[in-house]
PDB file of C-alpha atoms in Angstrom:
ATOM      1  CA  VAL A  10     195.680 -42.313   0.746  1.00  0.00           C
ATOM      2  CA  GLY A  11     195.633 -38.739  -0.712  1.00  0.00           C
ATOM      3  CA  ALA A  12     197.536 -39.212  -4.105  1.00  0.00           C
ATOM      4  CA  GLU A  13     194.998 -36.706  -5.466  1.00  0.00           C
ATOM      5  CA  SER A  14     196.599 -34.225  -3.612  1.00  0.00           C
ATOM      6  CA  GLU A  15     199.228 -32.082  -5.141  1.00  0.00           C
ATOM      7  CA  LEU A  16     202.165 -33.920  -2.658  1.00  0.00           C
ATOM      8  CA  GLY A  17     200.091 -37.098  -3.402  1.00  0.00           C
ATOM      9  CA  ALA A  18     200.634 -37.073  -7.441  1.00  0.00           C
ATOM     10  CA  ALA A  19     204.411 -36.043  -6.559  1.00  0.00           C
ATOM     11  CA  LEU A  20     204.939 -38.402  -4.366  1.00  0.00           C
ATOM     12  CA  CYS A  21     203.734 -41.167  -6.843  1.00  0.00           C
ATOM     13  CA  ASP A  22     205.802 -40.055  -9.894  1.00  0.00           C
ATOM     14  CA  ALA A  23     208.988 -39.907  -7.377  1.00  0.00           C
ATOM     15  CA  LEU A  24     208.031 -43.643  -6.089  1.00  0.00           C
ATOM     16  CA  ALA A  25     207.444 -44.777  -9.764  1.00  0.00           C
ATOM     17  CA  ALA A  26     210.488 -43.257 -11.466  1.00  0.00           C
ATOM     18  CA  SER A  27     212.954 -44.448  -8.331  1.00  0.00           C
ATOM     19  CA  GLY A  28     213.663 -47.632 -10.147  1.00  0.00           C
ATOM     20  CA  GLU A  29     213.716 -49.252  -6.523  1.00  0.00           C
ATOM     21  CA  GLY A  30     210.905 -51.749  -7.141  1.00  0.00           C
ATOM     22  CA  TRP A  31     208.477 -50.235  -5.083  1.00  0.00           C
ATOM     23  CA  GLU A  32     204.652 -51.434  -5.750  1.00  0.00           C
ATOM     24  CA  VAL A  33     202.754 -48.635  -5.349  1.00  0.00           C
ATOM     25  CA  ALA A  34     198.933 -48.470  -5.359  1.00  0.00           C
ATOM     26  CA  ALA A  35     197.155 -44.942  -5.165  1.00  0.00           C
ATOM     27  CA  LEU A  36     193.348 -45.002  -3.506  1.00  0.00           C
ATOM     28  CA  CYS A  37     191.757 -42.326  -5.148  1.00  0.00           C
ATOM     29  CA  THR A  38     187.841 -40.983  -4.523  1.00  0.00           C
ATOM     30  CA  GLU A  39     187.629 -41.041  -8.638  1.00  0.00           C
ATOM     31  CA  PRO A  40     190.017 -44.086  -9.969  1.00  0.00           C
ATOM     32  CA  GLU A  41     188.775 -44.093 -13.209  1.00  0.00           C
ATOM     33  CA  GLY A  42     189.857 -40.130 -14.206  1.00  0.00           C
ATOM     34  CA  GLY A  43     190.432 -36.474 -13.059  1.00  0.00           C
ATOM     35  CA  ALA A  44     194.068 -36.634 -11.315  1.00  0.00           C
ATOM     36  CA  ALA A  45     194.169 -40.286 -10.747  1.00  0.00           C
ATOM     37  CA  ALA A  46     194.879 -41.085 -14.506  1.00  0.00           C
ATOM     38  CA  ALA A  47     198.280 -39.321 -14.507  1.00  0.00           C
ATOM     39  CA  LEU A  48     199.557 -40.950 -11.673  1.00  0.00           C
ATOM     40  CA  GLY A  49     201.852 -43.330 -12.994  1.00  0.00           C
ATOM     41  CA  VAL A  50     201.116 -46.232 -10.302  1.00  0.00           C
ATOM     42  CA  GLU A  51     198.507 -48.548  -9.909  1.00  0.00           C
ATOM     43  CA  VAL A  52     194.928 -46.868  -9.168  1.00  0.00           C
ATOM     44  CA  ARG A  53     192.613 -48.307  -6.651  1.00  0.00           C
ATOM     45  CA  PRO A  54     189.012 -47.119  -5.365  1.00  0.00           C
ATOM     46  CA  PHE A  55     189.386 -45.188  -2.073  1.00  0.00           C
ATOM     47  CA  SER A  56     185.542 -45.584  -0.781  1.00  0.00           C
ATOM     48  CA  PRO A  57     185.733 -45.098   2.691  1.00  0.00           C
ATOM     49  CA  PHE A  58     182.249 -45.142   3.361  1.00  0.00           C
ATOM     50  CA  THR A  59     181.887 -48.846   2.149  1.00  0.00           C
ATOM     51  CA  PRO A  60     183.774 -50.943   4.456  1.00  0.00           C
ATOM     52  CA  SER A  61     183.833 -54.332   1.763  1.00  0.00           C
ATOM     53  CA  ALA A  62     185.427 -52.209  -1.357  1.00  0.00           C
ATOM     54  CA  LEU A  63     187.956 -50.438   1.375  1.00  0.00           C
ATOM     55  CA  ALA A  64     189.051 -53.643   2.326  1.00  0.00           C
ATOM     56  CA  ARG A  65     189.519 -54.798  -1.014  1.00  0.00           C
ATOM     57  CA  SER A  66     191.632 -51.857  -1.936  1.00  0.00           C
ATOM     58  CA  LEU A  67     193.836 -52.112   1.221  1.00  0.00           C
ATOM     59  CA  SER A  68     194.159 -56.016   1.094  1.00  0.00           C
ATOM     60  CA  ASP A  69     197.970 -56.234   0.359  1.00  0.00           C
ATOM     61  CA  ALA A  70     199.456 -52.895   1.816  1.00  0.00           C
ATOM     62  CA  ASP A  71     202.427 -53.734   3.846  1.00  0.00           C
ATOM     63  CA  ALA A  72     202.677 -49.665   4.662  1.00  0.00           C
ATOM     64  CA  VAL A  73     200.516 -46.777   4.101  1.00  0.00           C
ATOM     65  CA  LEU A  74     200.555 -43.131   3.610  1.00  0.00           C
ATOM     66  CA  VAL A  75     197.832 -41.211   4.316  1.00  0.00           C
ATOM     67  CA  LEU A  76     198.221 -37.817   2.972  1.00  0.00           C
ATOM     68  CA  SER A  77     195.907 -35.714   5.154  1.00  0.00           C
ATOM     69  CA  GLU A  78     193.320 -32.823   3.795  1.00  0.00           C
ATOM     70  CA  GLY A  79     194.429 -30.832   6.928  1.00  0.00           C
ATOM     71  CA  ALA A  80     198.233 -30.779   5.550  1.00  0.00           C
ATOM     72  CA  CYS A  81     197.554 -31.336   1.785  1.00  0.00           C
ATOM     73  CA  GLY A  82     194.672 -29.260   0.981  1.00  0.00           C
ATOM     74  CA  SER A  83     192.277 -30.641  -1.970  1.00  0.00           C
ATOM     75  CA  GLY A  84     192.721 -34.455  -2.912  1.00  0.00           C
ATOM     76  CA  GLY A  85     194.199 -35.175   0.873  1.00  0.00           C
ATOM     77  CA  ALA A  86     192.197 -37.710   3.171  1.00  0.00           C
ATOM     78  CA  GLU A  87     189.530 -36.086   4.950  1.00  0.00           C
ATOM     79  CA  PRO A  88     189.539 -36.909   8.410  1.00  0.00           C
ATOM     80  CA  LYS A  89     186.163 -39.061   8.972  1.00  0.00           C
ATOM     81  CA  ALA A  90     187.779 -41.277   5.826  1.00  0.00           C
ATOM     82  CA  VAL A  91     190.700 -42.072   7.692  1.00  0.00           C
ATOM     83  CA  GLY A  92     189.076 -42.870  10.912  1.00  0.00           C
ATOM     84  CA  ARG A  93     187.838 -45.570   8.637  1.00  0.00           C
ATOM     85  CA  LEU A  94     190.630 -46.616   6.862  1.00  0.00           C
ATOM     86  CA  LEU A  95     192.663 -47.070   9.870  1.00  0.00           C
ATOM     87  CA  LYS A  96     189.597 -49.677  11.131  1.00  0.00           C
ATOM     88  CA  ALA A  97     189.991 -51.284   7.642  1.00  0.00           C
ATOM     89  CA  LEU A  98     193.682 -51.988   7.687  1.00  0.00           C
ATOM     90  CA  PRO A  99     194.641 -55.410   7.225  1.00  0.00           C
ATOM     91  CA  ALA A 100     196.550 -57.562   9.675  1.00  0.00           C
ATOM     92  CA  ARG A 101     199.931 -57.696   7.250  1.00  0.00           C
ATOM     93  CA  THR A 102     200.231 -53.688   7.240  1.00  0.00           C
ATOM     94  CA  ARG A 103     203.481 -53.151   9.435  1.00  0.00           C
ATOM     95  CA  ARG A 104     204.108 -48.930   8.719  1.00  0.00           C
ATOM     96  CA  LEU A 105     201.863 -46.021   8.865  1.00  0.00           C
ATOM     97  CA  LEU A 106     202.763 -42.569   8.195  1.00  0.00           C
ATOM     98  CA  LEU A 107     200.428 -39.913   8.651  1.00  0.00           C
ATOM     99  CA  VAL A 108     201.247 -36.524   6.968  1.00  0.00           C
ATOM    100  CA  SER A 109     199.447 -33.662   9.067  1.00  0.00           C
ATOM    101  CA  THR A 110     200.105 -29.825   9.732  1.00  0.00           C
ATOM    102  CA  HIS A 111     202.206 -27.891  12.011  1.00  0.00           C
ATOM    103  CA  GLY A 112     200.086 -25.845  14.896  1.00  0.00           C
ATOM    104  CA  VAL A 113     198.104 -28.791  16.187  1.00  0.00           C
ATOM    105  CA  ASP A 114     199.833 -28.786  19.850  1.00  0.00           C
ATOM    106  CA  ARG A 115     199.746 -24.685  19.770  1.00  0.00           C
ATOM    107  CA  THR A 116     196.203 -24.127  19.112  1.00  0.00           C
ATOM    108  CA  ASN A 117     196.536 -21.480  21.906  1.00  0.00           C
ATOM    109  CA  THR A 118     199.105 -19.346  20.534  1.00  0.00           C
ATOM    110  CA  LEU A 119     199.268 -17.197  17.485  1.00  0.00           C
ATOM    111  CA  PRO A 120     199.159 -17.508  14.477  1.00  0.00           C
ATOM    112  CA  PHE A 121     197.798 -20.878  15.044  1.00  0.00           C
ATOM    113  CA  SER A 122     194.670 -19.549  17.334  1.00  0.00           C
ATOM    114  CA  MET A 123     194.069 -17.744  14.387  1.00  0.00           C
ATOM    115  CA  GLU A 124     194.005 -20.506  12.185  1.00  0.00           C
ATOM    116  CA  ASN A 125     191.843 -22.605  14.495  1.00  0.00           C
ATOM    117  CA  MET A 126     189.060 -19.926  15.139  1.00  0.00           C
ATOM    118  CA  PHE A 127     186.885 -20.705  12.723  1.00  0.00           C
ATOM    119  CA  GLY A 128     185.724 -24.186  12.246  1.00  0.00           C
ATOM    120  CA  GLY A 129     188.197 -25.840  14.002  1.00  0.00           C
ATOM    121  CA  LYS A 130     190.762 -26.980  11.663  1.00  0.00           C
ATOM    122  CA  LEU A 131     193.670 -27.664  13.842  1.00  0.00           C
ATOM    123  CA  ASP A 132     191.702 -29.276  16.534  1.00  0.00           C
ATOM    124  CA  LYS A 133     190.282 -31.584  14.324  1.00  0.00           C
ATOM    125  CA  GLN A 134     193.856 -32.339  12.721  1.00  0.00           C
ATOM    126  CA  ARG A 135     194.939 -33.156  16.480  1.00  0.00           C
ATOM    127  CA  ALA A 136     192.020 -35.347  16.985  1.00  0.00           C
ATOM    128  CA  LEU A 137     192.938 -37.240  13.624  1.00  0.00           C
ATOM    129  CA  GLU A 138     196.517 -37.936  14.625  1.00  0.00           C
ATOM    130  CA  GLN A 139     195.395 -39.019  18.043  1.00  0.00           C
ATOM    131  CA  GLU A 140     192.852 -41.472  15.995  1.00  0.00           C
ATOM    132  CA  ALA A 141     196.077 -42.728  13.750  1.00  0.00           C
ATOM    133  CA  LEU A 142     198.348 -42.930  17.090  1.00  0.00           C
ATOM    134  CA  LEU A 143     195.995 -45.109  18.791  1.00  0.00           C
ATOM    135  CA  ALA A 144     194.793 -47.181  16.306  1.00  0.00           C
ATOM    136  CA  ALA A 145     198.779 -47.717  15.345  1.00  0.00           C
ATOM    137  CA  ARG A 146     199.822 -48.378  18.592  1.00  0.00           C
ATOM    138  CA  LYS A 147     197.225 -51.362  19.204  1.00  0.00           C
ATOM    139  CA  ALA A 148     198.308 -52.997  15.703  1.00  0.00           C
ATOM    140  CA  LEU A 149     201.094 -51.566  14.111  1.00  0.00           C
ATOM    141  CA  PRO A 150     204.979 -52.131  14.826  1.00  0.00           C
ATOM    142  CA  GLY A 151     205.896 -49.087  13.080  1.00  0.00           C
ATOM    143  CA  HIS A 152     204.187 -45.739  12.724  1.00  0.00           C
ATOM    144  CA  SER A 153     204.785 -41.822  12.336  1.00  0.00           C
ATOM    145  CA  ILE A 154     203.499 -38.521  12.423  1.00  0.00           C
ATOM    146  CA  ALA A 155     205.451 -35.892   9.969  1.00  0.00           C
ATOM    147  CA  ARG A 156     204.230 -32.252  10.176  1.00  0.00           C
ATOM    148  CA  PHE A 157     204.588 -29.758   7.671  1.00  0.00           C
ATOM    149  CA  GLY A 158     203.784 -26.211   7.077  1.00  0.00           C
ATOM    150  CA  LYS A 159     201.759 -24.697   4.301  1.00  0.00           C
ATOM    151  CA  LEU A 160     202.833 -27.082   1.401  1.00  0.00           C
ATOM    152  CA  LYS A 161     203.141 -25.030  -1.745  1.00  0.00           C
ATOM    153  CA  PRO A 162     204.270 -26.134  -5.355  1.00  0.00           C
ATOM    154  CA  SER A 163     208.133 -25.801  -5.867  1.00  0.00           C
ATOM    155  CA  PRO A 164     209.420 -22.857  -7.930  1.00  0.00           C
ATOM    156  CA  ARG A 165     210.586 -25.465 -10.657  1.00  0.00           C
ATOM    157  CA  ALA A 166     206.875 -26.854 -11.319  1.00  0.00           C
ATOM    158  CA  SER A 167     205.424 -23.559 -11.192  1.00  0.00           C
ATOM    159  CA  SER A 168     207.702 -22.254 -13.683  1.00  0.00           C
ATOM    160  CA  SER A 169     207.500 -25.146 -16.187  1.00  0.00           C
ATOM    161  CA  SER A 170     203.838 -24.821 -16.102  1.00  0.00           C
ATOM    162  CA  ALA A 171     203.768 -21.466 -16.397  1.00  0.00           C
ATOM    163  CA  SER A 172     206.069 -21.252 -19.439  1.00  0.00           C
ATOM    164  CA  SER A 173     204.073 -24.526 -21.040  1.00  0.00           C
ATOM    165  CA  SER A 174     200.886 -22.328 -21.088  1.00  0.00           C
ATOM    166  CA  SER A 175     202.124 -19.433 -22.811  1.00  0.00           C
TER     167      SER A 175
END
């Protein structure tokens, strides 16, 4: 979930090209076009507010990777949607990896207090992490949260897109 983000697209590309035999399905809000069309993996609809459609999309998931909007920006999974996703995980799912962001434990210290000042972005991200941990501890044998700083395009990707647009 979150394959429509820049990190999600890069992960789909890397897994598809790895030759390791991974069966990857990307859950996308717009599965018929946009960023989903170029992913190189199976694309399924991500309809977090339609429980039956979400259950169908997750039905054979052994592991779930959630790229949160707080960490990955546009195309990442929104907190409300992640809560519904966690409730829809099938019994066969064994692992959950949530990609989050630095600062959720330090919202009262600089520079994170400034980032959290308007809208409570980090507080919302911390609540998302806690919800994921509670759900995972109840039902999953393996779960992790990976926290990253600001994710930016790789210099190689930026230079190749700049040269192709010239």
